[in-house]
CSV table of C-alpha atoms in Angstrom, one decimal:
chain,number,residue,atom,x,y,z
C,1,MET,CA,32.7,3.8,6.0
C,2,ASP,CA,31.0,4.4,2.6
C,3,GLU,CA,28.8,1.7,3.0
C,4,VAL,CA,27.4,3.1,6.9
C,5,ARG,CA,26.8,6.1,6.1
C,6,THR,CA,24.6,4.9,2.5
C,7,SER,CA,22.4,2.7,4.8
C,8,ARG,CA,22.3,5.2,8.0
C,9,LYS,CA,20.8,7.4,5.1
C,10,ILE,CA,17.7,4.8,4.2
C,11,ILE,CA,17.3,4.3,7.6
C,12,GLY,CA,17.4,7.0,8.7
C,13,ASN,CA,14.5,8.4,5.5
C,14,VAL,CA,12.2,5.1,6.3
C,15,GLY,CA,12.4,6.3,10.5
C,16,TRP,CA,10.8,9.1,8.1
C,17,SER,CA,8.7,7.6,7.1
C,18,ILE,CA,7.4,4.9,9.5
C,19,LEU,CA,7.1,7.8,11.7
C,20,SER,CA,4.3,9.3,9.0
C,21,LYS,CA,2.5,6.0,8.8
C,22,ILE,CA,2.2,5.7,12.4
C,23,ILE,CA,0.6,9.2,13.0
C,24,VAL,CA,-1.7,8.3,10.2
C,25,PHE,CA,-2.2,4.5,11.4
C,26,SER,CA,-3.2,6.7,14.5
C,27,LEU,CA,-5.2,8.6,13.0
C,28,LYS,CA,-6.9,5.8,11.0
C,29,PHE,CA,-7.5,3.6,14.3
C,30,ILE,CA,-9.8,6.3,16.0
C,31,SER,CA,-11.1,8.3,12.8
C,32,VAL,CA,-12.4,4.1,11.0
C,33,PRO,CA,-15.2,3.1,14.1
C,34,ILE,CA,-16.0,6.2,14.8
C,35,LEU,CA,-17.2,6.6,10.8
C,36,ALA,CA,-17.9,2.9,11.2
C,37,HIS,CA,-20.2,4.3,13.4
C,38,LEU,CA,-21.4,6.5,12.0
C,39,LEU,CA,-22.1,5.3,8.6
C,40,ALA,CA,-24.1,2.5,7.1
C,41,PRO,CA,-21.4,-0.4,5.1
C,42,ALA,CA,-23.0,-0.3,2.1
C,43,GLU,CA,-22.0,3.7,2.5
C,44,PHE,CA,-18.8,1.8,2.2
C,45,GLY,CA,-19.2,-0.3,0.3
C,46,VAL,CA,-20.5,2.4,-2.7
C,47,VAL,CA,-17.3,5.1,-2.0
C,48,ALA,CA,-14.5,1.8,-2.3
C,49,THR,CA,-16.3,1.7,-5.6
C,50,GLY,CA,-15.9,4.7,-7.0
C,51,MET,CA,-11.8,5.2,-5.6
C,52,VAL,CA,-11.1,1.7,-6.7
C,53,VAL,CA,-12.0,3.4,-10.9
C,54,VAL,CA,-10.3,6.7,-9.3
C,55,SER,CA,-7.0,5.2,-8.5
C,56,PHE,CA,-7.7,3.1,-11.6
C,57,LEU,CA,-7.4,5.6,-13.8
C,58,LEU,CA,-5.1,8.1,-12.3
C,59,LEU,CA,-2.8,4.8,-13.2
C,60,ILE,CA,-2.5,5.0,-16.7
C,61,GLY,CA,-2.8,8.3,-16.3
C,62,GLY,CA,1.3,7.9,-14.7
C,63,ALA,CA,2.1,5.7,-16.8
C,64,GLY,CA,4.8,5.6,-14.5
C,65,LEU,CA,6.3,9.2,-15.9
C,66,SER,CA,7.5,9.8,-12.2
C,67,SER,CA,9.5,7.3,-11.5
C,68,GLY,CA,11.4,7.4,-14.9
C,69,LEU,CA,12.3,11.3,-13.0
C,70,ILE,CA,13.5,8.6,-9.8
C,71,GLN,CA,15.4,6.8,-12.1
C,72,ALA,CA,17.4,9.7,-13.8
C,73,GLU,CA,20.9,10.1,-12.9
C,74,LYS,CA,20.7,13.7,-13.4
C,75,GLU,CA,17.2,16.3,-12.0
C,76,ASP,CA,16.5,18.6,-15.7
C,77,ALA,CA,13.8,20.8,-15.0
C,78,GLU,CA,12.5,20.1,-18.1
C,79,THR,CA,12.0,17.1,-18.2
C,80,GLN,CA,10.2,18.0,-15.4
C,81,ASP,CA,7.5,20.3,-16.7
C,82,THR,CA,7.1,18.1,-19.4
C,83,VAL,CA,5.9,15.4,-16.9
C,84,PHE,CA,3.8,18.0,-15.4
C,85,TRP,CA,1.9,19.4,-18.2
C,86,THR,CA,1.7,15.8,-20.5
C,87,ASN,CA,0.3,14.5,-16.4
C,88,LEU,CA,-2.1,17.1,-16.0
C,89,ALA,CA,-3.4,16.8,-19.9
C,90,VAL,CA,-4.3,13.1,-19.3
C,91,ALA,CA,-6.0,13.7,-16.4
C,92,SER,CA,-8.6,16.5,-17.8
C,93,ALA,CA,-8.8,14.1,-20.2
C,94,LEU,CA,-9.7,11.2,-17.3
C,95,GLY,CA,-11.8,13.1,-16.0
C,96,VAL,CA,-14.0,14.5,-18.3
C,97,LEU,CA,-13.7,10.7,-20.2
C,98,LEU,CA,-15.8,8.9,-16.8
C,99,TYR,CA,-18.0,12.2,-16.2
C,100,PHE,CA,-19.7,11.6,-19.4
C,101,ASN,CA,-19.5,7.8,-19.0
C,102,ALA,CA,-20.6,7.2,-15.6
C,103,GLY,CA,-23.6,5.5,-15.4
C,104,PHE,CA,-21.2,2.4,-18.2
C,105,VAL,CA,-19.0,2.2,-15.3
C,106,ALA,CA,-21.0,1.6,-12.3
C,107,ARG,CA,-22.9,-0.6,-14.1
C,108,LEU,CA,-20.0,-2.8,-15.0
C,109,LEU,CA,-18.3,-2.8,-12.3
C,110,GLY,CA,-22.3,-3.8,-10.2
C,111,ALA,CA,-22.8,-0.7,-7.8
C,112,PRO,CA,-25.6,1.8,-10.0
C,113,GLU,CA,-25.6,3.5,-7.6
C,114,ALA,CA,-22.4,4.8,-7.7
C,115,LYS,CA,-23.1,7.2,-11.3
C,116,TRP,CA,-23.3,10.2,-9.2
C,117,LEU,CA,-20.4,9.2,-7.2
C,118,LEU,CA,-18.0,8.4,-9.6
C,119,GLU,CA,-19.5,11.8,-11.1
C,120,ILE,CA,-17.6,13.4,-8.8
C,121,PHE,CA,-14.7,11.5,-8.1
C,122,ALA,CA,-14.2,13.1,-11.8
C,123,PHE,CA,-12.5,16.4,-10.2
C,124,LEU,CA,-9.8,14.7,-8.4
C,125,PHE,CA,-7.9,13.8,-11.2
C,126,PRO,CA,-5.7,16.7,-11.8
C,127,ILE,CA,-5.5,17.5,-7.9
C,128,TYR,CA,-4.0,13.3,-8.2
C,129,LEU,CA,-1.8,13.9,-10.6
C,130,GLY,CA,-0.5,17.5,-10.6
C,131,ALA,CA,1.6,16.5,-7.1
C,132,ASP,CA,3.7,13.4,-9.3
C,133,VAL,CA,5.9,15.3,-10.6
C,134,ALA,CA,6.8,17.0,-6.0
C,135,SER,CA,6.3,13.4,-5.1
C,136,ALA,CA,8.6,12.4,-7.3
C,137,LEU,CA,11.5,15.4,-6.4
C,138,LEU,CA,11.2,14.8,-2.3
C,139,SER,CA,11.8,11.1,-3.2
C,140,ARG,CA,14.5,11.9,-5.7
C,141,ARG,CA,16.7,14.5,-2.9
C,142,MET,CA,15.5,11.5,-0.5
C,143,ALA,CA,13.4,14.6,1.7
C,144,PHE,CA,11.3,11.4,3.2
C,145,ALA,CA,11.3,13.7,5.7
C,146,LYS,CA,8.6,16.7,4.3
C,147,ASP,CA,6.8,14.1,2.0
C,148,ALA,CA,6.0,12.4,5.8
C,149,PHE,CA,4.7,15.6,6.9
C,150,TRP,CA,2.2,17.1,3.7
C,151,ASN,CA,1.5,13.2,3.9
C,152,VAL,CA,0.3,13.5,7.2
C,153,ILE,CA,-1.2,17.1,8.0
C,154,SER,CA,-3.3,16.0,4.4
C,155,GLU,CA,-5.2,12.9,6.1
C,156,VAL,CA,-4.9,14.3,9.2
C,157,LEU,CA,-7.9,17.7,8.0
C,158,GLY,CA,-9.1,15.0,5.3
C,159,ALA,CA,-9.9,12.8,8.6
C,160,ILE,CA,-10.9,15.8,10.6
C,161,ALA,CA,-13.2,17.0,7.9
C,162,ALA,CA,-15.4,13.4,7.1
C,163,ILE,CA,-15.6,13.0,10.7
C,164,VAL,CA,-17.5,16.6,11.3
C,165,ALA,CA,-19.4,16.0,8.4
C,166,ALA,CA,-20.3,12.6,9.8
C,167,LEU,CA,-22.0,14.2,12.7
C,168,ALA,CA,-23.7,16.7,10.6
C,169,GLY,CA,-25.7,14.0,9.1
C,170,LEU,CA,-24.2,14.2,5.9
C,171,GLY,CA,-23.4,10.7,5.3
C,172,VAL,CA,-22.2,9.2,2.4
C,173,TRP,CA,-21.2,12.1,1.6
C,174,ALA,CA,-18.2,12.8,4.7
C,175,LEU,CA,-16.5,10.4,3.3
C,176,VAL,CA,-16.3,11.8,-0.7
C,177,LEU,CA,-15.6,15.9,1.0
C,178,GLN,CA,-12.0,13.1,3.2
C,179,GLN,CA,-10.7,12.4,-0.8
C,180,PHE,CA,-11.0,16.2,-2.1
C,181,VAL,CA,-9.5,18.1,1.1
C,182,SER,CA,-7.0,14.9,1.3
C,183,ALA,CA,-7.0,15.7,-2.4
C,184,ILE,CA,-6.0,19.4,-2.0
C,185,VAL,CA,-3.2,19.5,1.2
C,186,ARG,CA,-1.0,16.9,-0.4
C,187,TRP,CA,-1.1,18.3,-3.3
C,188,GLY,CA,-0.5,22.3,-2.2
C,189,GLY,CA,2.0,21.1,1.0
C,190,LEU,CA,4.3,19.3,-1.8
C,191,MET,CA,4.0,21.4,-4.0
C,192,PHE,CA,5.7,23.6,-1.5
C,193,ALA,CA,8.0,21.4,-0.4
C,194,SER,CA,9.7,20.2,-2.6
C,195,ARG,CA,10.2,24.1,-4.4
C,196,TYR,CA,8.8,22.8,-7.4
C,197,MET,CA,6.4,25.8,-10.0
C,198,PRO,CA,6.1,24.7,-13.1
C,199,ARG,CA,7.2,27.1,-16.1
C,200,PHE,CA,5.2,25.9,-19.9
C,201,ARG,CA,7.4,24.6,-22.0
C,202,PHE,CA,7.6,20.2,-22.9
C,203,SER,CA,9.5,18.4,-25.8
C,204,PHE,CA,8.8,14.8,-26.8
C,205,ALA,CA,11.9,13.8,-27.6
C,206,LYS,CA,12.1,14.0,-23.4
C,207,LEU,CA,8.8,12.4,-23.3
C,208,ARG,CA,9.8,9.9,-25.9
C,209,GLY,CA,12.9,8.5,-23.3
C,210,LEU,CA,11.0,8.4,-19.7
C,211,PHE,CA,8.2,6.9,-21.5
C,212,GLY,CA,9.4,3.0,-22.4
C,213,TYR,CA,10.4,2.8,-19.0
C,214,GLY,CA,7.7,4.4,-17.0
C,215,SER,CA,5.5,2.6,-19.5
C,216,ARG,CA,6.8,-1.2,-19.2
C,217,ILE,CA,6.2,0.3,-15.2
C,218,ALA,CA,3.1,1.8,-15.6
C,219,GLY,CA,2.5,-1.4,-16.9
C,220,ALA,CA,3.4,-3.3,-13.5
C,221,ASP,CA,1.4,-1.4,-11.3
C,222,PHE,CA,-1.3,-2.0,-13.2
C,223,ALA,CA,-1.9,-5.8,-13.1
C,224,ASN,CA,-0.5,-4.9,-9.6
C,225,PHE,CA,-3.4,-3.4,-8.5
C,226,ILE,CA,-5.5,-4.9,-10.5
C,227,SER,CA,-4.4,-7.7,-7.7
C,228,PHE,CA,-4.7,-5.6,-5.6
C,229,GLN,CA,-8.5,-4.2,-6.9
C,230,SER,CA,-10.0,-7.1,-8.2
C,231,PRO,CA,-12.0,-8.4,-4.7
C,232,LEU,CA,-12.9,-5.9,-4.7
C,233,VAL,CA,-15.2,-6.1,-7.6
C,234,VAL,CA,-16.2,-9.0,-7.6
C,235,ILE,CA,-17.4,-8.7,-3.9
C,236,THR,CA,-19.4,-5.6,-5.5
C,237,ARG,CA,-20.5,-7.7,-8.8
C,238,ALA,CA,-21.4,-11.3,-7.4
C,239,LEU,CA,-22.7,-10.6,-3.6
C,240,GLY,CA,-23.5,-6.5,-3.4
C,241,LEU,CA,-22.9,-3.7,-1.9
C,242,ALA,CA,-22.9,-4.6,1.8
C,243,ASP,CA,-20.6,-7.4,1.3
C,244,ALA,CA,-18.0,-5.5,-0.4
C,245,GLY,CA,-18.9,-2.4,2.5
C,246,ALA,CA,-18.2,-5.0,5.4
C,247,PHE,CA,-14.5,-6.2,3.0
C,248,SER,CA,-12.8,-3.2,3.0
C,249,VAL,CA,-13.2,-2.5,6.8
C,250,ALA,CA,-11.7,-5.4,7.3
C,251,ASN,CA,-9.0,-4.7,4.6
C,252,ARG,CA,-9.0,-1.5,5.7
C,253,LEU,CA,-7.8,-2.1,8.8
C,254,SER,CA,-5.8,-5.3,8.1
C,255,ASP,CA,-4.3,-3.3,5.6
C,256,LEU,CA,-3.2,-0.9,8.5
C,257,PRO,CA,0.6,-2.0,9.1
C,258,ASN,CA,1.6,-2.8,6.3
C,259,GLN,CA,0.4,1.1,5.0
C,260,ILE,CA,2.6,1.6,8.3
C,261,VAL,CA,5.7,-0.1,8.1
C,262,LEU,CA,5.7,-2.1,4.2
C,263,SER,CA,4.0,1.6,1.8
C,264,GLY,CA,7.1,4.1,3.7
C,265,LEU,CA,10.1,0.9,3.1
C,266,MET,CA,9.2,0.6,-0.3
C,267,GLY,CA,8.8,4.4,-0.6
C,268,VAL,CA,12.7,5.2,0.3
C,269,LEU,CA,13.8,1.8,-1.2
C,270,PHE,CA,13.7,2.6,-4.5
C,271,PRO,CA,15.2,5.4,-4.9
C,272,ALA,CA,17.8,4.3,-2.1
C,273,PHE,CA,18.1,0.8,-4.4
C,274,SER,CA,18.5,3.4,-7.5
C,275,THR,CA,21.9,4.4,-5.8
C,276,MET,CA,23.7,2.2,-5.0
C,277,ALA,CA,23.4,1.2,-9.5
C,278,ASP,CA,27.2,0.4,-10.0
C,279,GLU,CA,27.2,-1.2,-7.0
C,280,PRO,CA,25.4,-4.5,-7.5
C,281,GLU,CA,27.0,-6.7,-4.1
C,282,ARG,CA,25.6,-4.0,-2.3
C,283,ARG,CA,22.3,-3.3,-4.1
C,284,SER,CA,21.9,-7.3,-3.4
C,285,HIS,CA,23.2,-7.5,0.1
C,286,ALA,CA,20.5,-4.6,1.3
C,287,LEU,CA,17.9,-6.9,-0.9
C,288,MET,CA,18.4,-9.7,1.9
C,289,ARG,CA,18.6,-7.1,5.0
C,290,SER,CA,15.5,-5.6,3.7
C,291,THR,CA,13.3,-8.0,3.0
C,292,GLN,CA,14.3,-9.7,6.5
C,293,MET,CA,13.8,-7.3,8.5
C,294,THR,CA,10.5,-6.4,6.4
C,295,SER,CA,9.5,-10.0,7.9
C,296,VAL,CA,10.7,-9.6,10.9
C,297,LEU,CA,8.4,-6.7,11.3
C,298,LEU,CA,5.6,-7.1,9.5
C,299,ALA,CA,4.7,-10.8,10.0
C,300,PRO,CA,3.9,-10.4,13.5
C,301,MET,CA,1.5,-7.7,13.2
C,302,LEU,CA,-0.3,-9.9,10.6
C,303,PHE,CA,-0.4,-13.3,11.3
C,304,GLY,CA,-1.2,-11.5,14.8
C,305,PHE,CA,-4.4,-9.5,13.8
C,306,TRP,CA,-5.4,-13.6,12.5
C,307,ALA,CA,-4.8,-14.5,15.6
C,308,VAL,CA,-6.9,-11.8,17.8
C,309,ALA,CA,-9.6,-11.1,15.0
C,310,GLU,CA,-13.1,-12.6,16.6
C,311,PRO,CA,-12.6,-9.9,19.3
C,312,ALA,CA,-10.2,-6.9,17.6
C,313,MET,CA,-13.7,-7.0,15.4
C,314,SER,CA,-15.6,-6.1,18.2
C,315,VAL,CA,-13.8,-4.0,20.2
C,316,VAL,CA,-13.3,-1.4,17.2
C,317,PHE,CA,-16.0,-1.7,15.2
C,318,GLY,CA,-18.5,-2.5,17.2
C,319,ALA,CA,-21.4,-4.8,16.6
C,320,GLN,CA,-23.1,-4.4,13.5
C,321,TRP,CA,-19.6,-5.5,11.6
C,322,THR,CA,-19.3,-8.6,14.1
C,323,PHE,CA,-19.7,-10.7,11.0
C,324,ALA,CA,-17.1,-10.2,9.4
C,325,TRP,CA,-14.6,-10.9,11.7
C,326,PRO,CA,-13.9,-14.0,9.5
C,327,VAL,CA,-12.9,-12.2,6.6
C,328,LEU,CA,-10.2,-9.0,8.9
C,329,GLY,CA,-8.7,-12.8,9.9
C,330,LEU,CA,-8.4,-14.8,6.4
C,331,LEU,CA,-7.5,-10.8,5.1
C,332,ALA,CA,-4.3,-10.3,7.8
C,333,ALA,CA,-3.7,-13.8,7.1
C,334,ALA,CA,-3.0,-12.7,2.8
C,335,LYS,CA,-1.2,-10.1,3.4
C,336,GLY,CA,1.1,-11.5,6.0
C,337,ILE,CA,2.7,-14.0,3.4
C,338,MET,CA,2.8,-11.3,1.0
C,339,THR,CA,5.5,-9.7,3.5
C,340,PRO,CA,9.2,-11.0,2.7
C,341,CYS,CA,7.9,-9.2,-1.0
C,342,GLY,CA,8.1,-5.8,0.3
C,343,SER,CA,11.4,-4.7,-1.1
C,344,PHE,CA,11.0,-7.0,-4.2
C,345,ILE,CA,9.2,-4.4,-6.6
C,346,PRO,CA,11.4,-1.0,-5.4
C,347,PHE,CA,14.7,-4.0,-6.8
C,348,LEU,CA,12.9,-4.5,-10.1
C,349,LYS,CA,12.3,-1.5,-10.9
C,350,ALA,CA,15.5,0.2,-9.6
C,351,THR,CA,17.9,-2.4,-11.6
C,352,GLY,CA,16.1,-2.2,-14.7
C,353,HIS,CA,13.6,-5.4,-15.1
C,354,ALA,CA,10.3,-3.9,-16.1
C,355,GLY,CA,9.8,-5.9,-18.6
C,356,VAL,CA,10.4,-8.9,-16.0
C,357,LEU,CA,8.1,-6.4,-13.2
C,358,TRP,CA,5.2,-7.2,-15.5
C,359,TRP,CA,4.5,-9.9,-16.3
C,360,PHE,CA,5.4,-11.5,-13.3
C,361,ALA,CA,2.7,-8.5,-12.3
C,362,LEU,CA,-0.2,-9.8,-15.3
C,363,ALA,CA,0.3,-13.6,-14.3
C,364,ARG,CA,-0.1,-12.4,-10.9
C,365,ALA,CA,-3.7,-10.2,-11.4
C,366,ILE,CA,-5.4,-13.7,-13.3
C,367,VAL,CA,-4.3,-15.6,-10.6
C,368,VAL,CA,-6.5,-13.3,-8.3
C,369,VAL,CA,-8.9,-12.6,-10.1
C,370,ALA,CA,-9.7,-16.6,-10.7
C,371,GLY,CA,-8.9,-17.0,-6.9
C,372,THR,CA,-11.1,-14.7,-5.7
C,373,TRP,CA,-14.2,-15.1,-8.3
C,374,ILE,CA,-13.8,-18.7,-7.4
C,375,GLY,CA,-13.8,-18.4,-4.1
C,376,ALA,CA,-16.9,-16.4,-4.0
C,377,MET,CA,-18.9,-18.3,-5.5
C,378,VAL,CA,-17.7,-21.1,-3.1
C,379,ASP,CA,-18.2,-20.0,-0.1
C,380,GLY,CA,-19.5,-16.4,-0.5
C,381,LEU,CA,-17.1,-13.7,0.6
C,382,VAL,CA,-15.2,-16.5,3.2
C,383,GLY,CA,-14.2,-17.5,0.5
C,384,VAL,CA,-12.9,-14.7,-1.2
C,385,CYS,CA,-10.8,-14.1,1.5
C,386,LEU,CA,-9.0,-17.7,1.6
C,387,ALA,CA,-8.2,-17.9,-2.5
C,388,LEU,CA,-6.1,-14.9,-1.4
C,389,CYS,CA,-4.5,-16.5,1.7
C,390,ILE,CA,-4.0,-20.0,-1.2
C,391,VAL,CA,-3.0,-18.0,-4.6
C,392,ASN,CA,-0.6,-15.6,-2.3
C,393,VAL,CA,1.6,-18.7,-0.8
C,394,PHE,CA,2.2,-19.4,-4.3
C,395,ILE,CA,3.2,-15.8,-5.8
C,396,MET,CA,5.1,-15.6,-2.9
C,397,ILE,CA,7.1,-18.4,-3.6
C,398,GLY,CA,7.2,-16.8,-7.6
C,399,TYR,CA,8.9,-13.9,-6.8
C,400,ALA,CA,11.4,-14.6,-4.0
C,401,ALA,CA,12.5,-17.4,-6.9
C,402,VAL,CA,12.0,-14.4,-9.3
C,403,VAL,CA,13.5,-11.6,-7.5
C,404,PHE,CA,16.5,-13.5,-5.7
C,405,ASN,CA,17.6,-15.6,-9.3
C,406,VAL,CA,18.7,-11.5,-10.8
C,407,ALA,CA,20.0,-10.2,-7.3
C,408,LYS,CA,22.2,-13.3,-7.3
C,409,ILE,CA,21.5,-14.8,-4.3
C,410,PRO,CA,22.1,-18.9,-2.9
C,411,ALA,CA,18.9,-20.4,-3.0
C,412,ARG,CA,19.8,-21.3,0.8
C,413,ALA,CA,20.6,-17.6,2.5
C,414,ALA,CA,17.1,-16.9,0.9
C,415,VAL,CA,15.0,-19.6,2.0
C,416,GLN,CA,16.7,-18.2,5.1
C,417,CYS,CA,15.4,-14.7,5.3
C,418,ILE,CA,12.2,-15.7,4.3
C,419,VAL,CA,11.8,-19.1,6.0
C,420,LEU,CA,12.3,-18.1,9.7
C,421,PRO,CA,10.8,-15.2,10.7
C,422,LEU,CA,7.3,-16.1,8.5
C,423,GLY,CA,7.3,-19.6,10.9
C,424,SER,CA,7.7,-17.7,13.6
C,425,ALA,CA,5.0,-15.6,13.1
C,426,VAL,CA,2.6,-18.5,12.4
C,427,VAL,CA,4.0,-21.0,15.6
C,428,MET,CA,3.1,-17.5,17.5
C,429,ALA,CA,-0.7,-16.6,16.0
C,430,ALA,CA,-1.8,-20.2,16.2
C,431,LEU,CA,-0.1,-20.2,20.2
C,432,VAL,CA,-2.1,-16.9,20.8
C,433,ARG,CA,-5.3,-18.3,18.7
C,434,ILE,CA,-5.4,-21.8,21.0
C,435,LEU,CA,-5.2,-19.6,23.7
C,436,LEU,CA,-7.9,-17.4,24.1
C,437,GLY,CA,-9.9,-20.0,22.7
C,438,ILE,CA,-9.1,-22.0,25.7
C,439,LEU,CA,-10.0,-18.7,27.5
C,440,ARG,CA,-13.3,-17.2,25.8
C,441,PRO,CA,-15.6,-19.7,28.5
C,442,HIS,CA,-14.3,-17.6,31.5
C,443,VAL,CA,-14.0,-14.0,29.9
C,444,GLU,CA,-16.9,-12.2,28.8
C,445,SER,CA,-15.1,-8.9,27.7
C,446,ASP,CA,-14.1,-9.1,24.6
C,447,LEU,CA,-11.6,-6.3,24.7
C,448,ILE,CA,-9.7,-8.4,26.9
C,449,LEU,CA,-9.0,-11.0,25.4
C,450,LEU,CA,-7.7,-8.8,23.0
C,451,LEU,CA,-5.0,-7.1,24.9
C,452,ALA,CA,-4.2,-10.7,26.6
C,453,GLY,CA,-3.9,-12.1,22.8
C,454,ALA,CA,-1.2,-9.2,21.9
C,455,GLY,CA,0.2,-9.6,24.5
C,456,ALA,CA,1.2,-13.0,24.7
C,457,GLY,CA,1.3,-13.5,20.8
C,458,ALA,CA,4.8,-10.3,21.8
C,459,VAL,CA,5.6,-12.1,24.2
C,460,ILE,CA,5.5,-15.4,22.0
C,461,TYR,CA,6.9,-13.9,19.2
C,462,LEU,CA,10.1,-12.2,21.2
C,463,THR,CA,11.5,-15.1,22.4
C,464,LEU,CA,11.0,-17.2,18.8
C,465,ILE,CA,12.6,-14.5,17.2
C,466,LEU,CA,15.5,-13.5,19.8
C,467,ALA,CA,16.6,-17.7,18.8
C,468,THR,CA,16.4,-17.3,15.1
C,469,GLN,CA,17.1,-14.0,14.2
C,470,LYS,CA,19.8,-12.8,17.1
C,471,GLN,CA,22.3,-12.0,13.4
C,472,ALA,CA,20.1,-10.2,11.8
C,473,LEU,CA,19.2,-8.6,15.1
C,474,SER,CA,22.9,-8.3,16.0
C,475,SER,CA,23.4,-6.3,12.7
C,476,LEU,CA,20.3,-4.1,13.1
C,477,VAL,CA,21.4,-3.1,16.5
C,478,ALA,CA,25.2,-1.8,15.0
C,479,LEU,CA,23.9,-0.1,12.6
C,480,ARG,CA,21.9,1.8,15.4
C,481,ARG,CA,25.3,2.3,17.1
């Protein structure tokens, strides 16, 4: 009975997280194409480059301390205040450092035009890191409904501000305004929702206690950041801001399924796995189920994007972005290959295997940087995306081997929960691509092709899943009842 209640609680919180992501997805599905019509690819590229720097420095600034608050046995007000003031001090220092070295950083990224933007983004650090403790407290308390609400509100207001500014002719400043509005609203909302009010107290002893675990988590996050963001840096340096803008737009669209399902799931699984510290069998069972269901839900969306990439790019972004449809398709396929890995990082964090996570993330970063650079040299933007697909195959296999070994899950069961959902999604996508190839000479409308591909893909995948995943679907239906 306890397992059923725990599972229901996890699913309920995942539901809240996914609901917020769906709303944000719907918003981005509307706002990103509008902004893409109003702004040039180079403008998207310069802001995307600036946000790479911000995200990178935020990883250093947080040092994984908020993860330590989530994993701790009980809440401690003095520890929370220690983390808050540490984050604020480090964020302010990083902001000053970036402001006075913006020109050097911009040239290092191959985008000297971004100097002025980096100077402005230096003021984002205290806002972002100031909300870390409040966010960690909501996650620890499994209060994902409140977290979801304020994430939605911040994204909505940020997008509205950006669209209004773009319509007013402010150009790239619209994207800058979006970042600041979203960050400020999120910070205020999370502080209110968590009822956290920092006091002027600090403990070096408690900071040292968190730093050992947190530094390894931060190191792994840093290496994963390199894996995710290095393609954009490689493209900016090797191919220019226009190609970086095209990559950024295609990446935003292809990443929407992950933003809806995966990010919500990972945020819930870390505290959920942490609560099962004394029940390794239950935790391994939860790992299997979450891996299987993540693959079942995400793989068809992402490989489906690959199948309908050409009409989708034309319909969503317009004629000026049509050239980038191969980029959209390959990026979606690369993300689709990684769908089974959605539960792996939360599992390793919760089980205290931060060292394993760090070394694997470092190896992954090295392989991704080398692969994308070679891809850029060989075949430009398409070469980068193709390299990501190839690299991700080996990364997914390696991740699965490490995690299932830690969880002591038999190889046969591990392979079954990964191969069947991925195989079904790949077969579905291939059939849809063949169908669209047959229809294209006879159908001029990209919208009709997109709808036909989506409809056919849904029918084919549902048929394949009913044939291969009956047990998983039955378990989910029984749990829901």
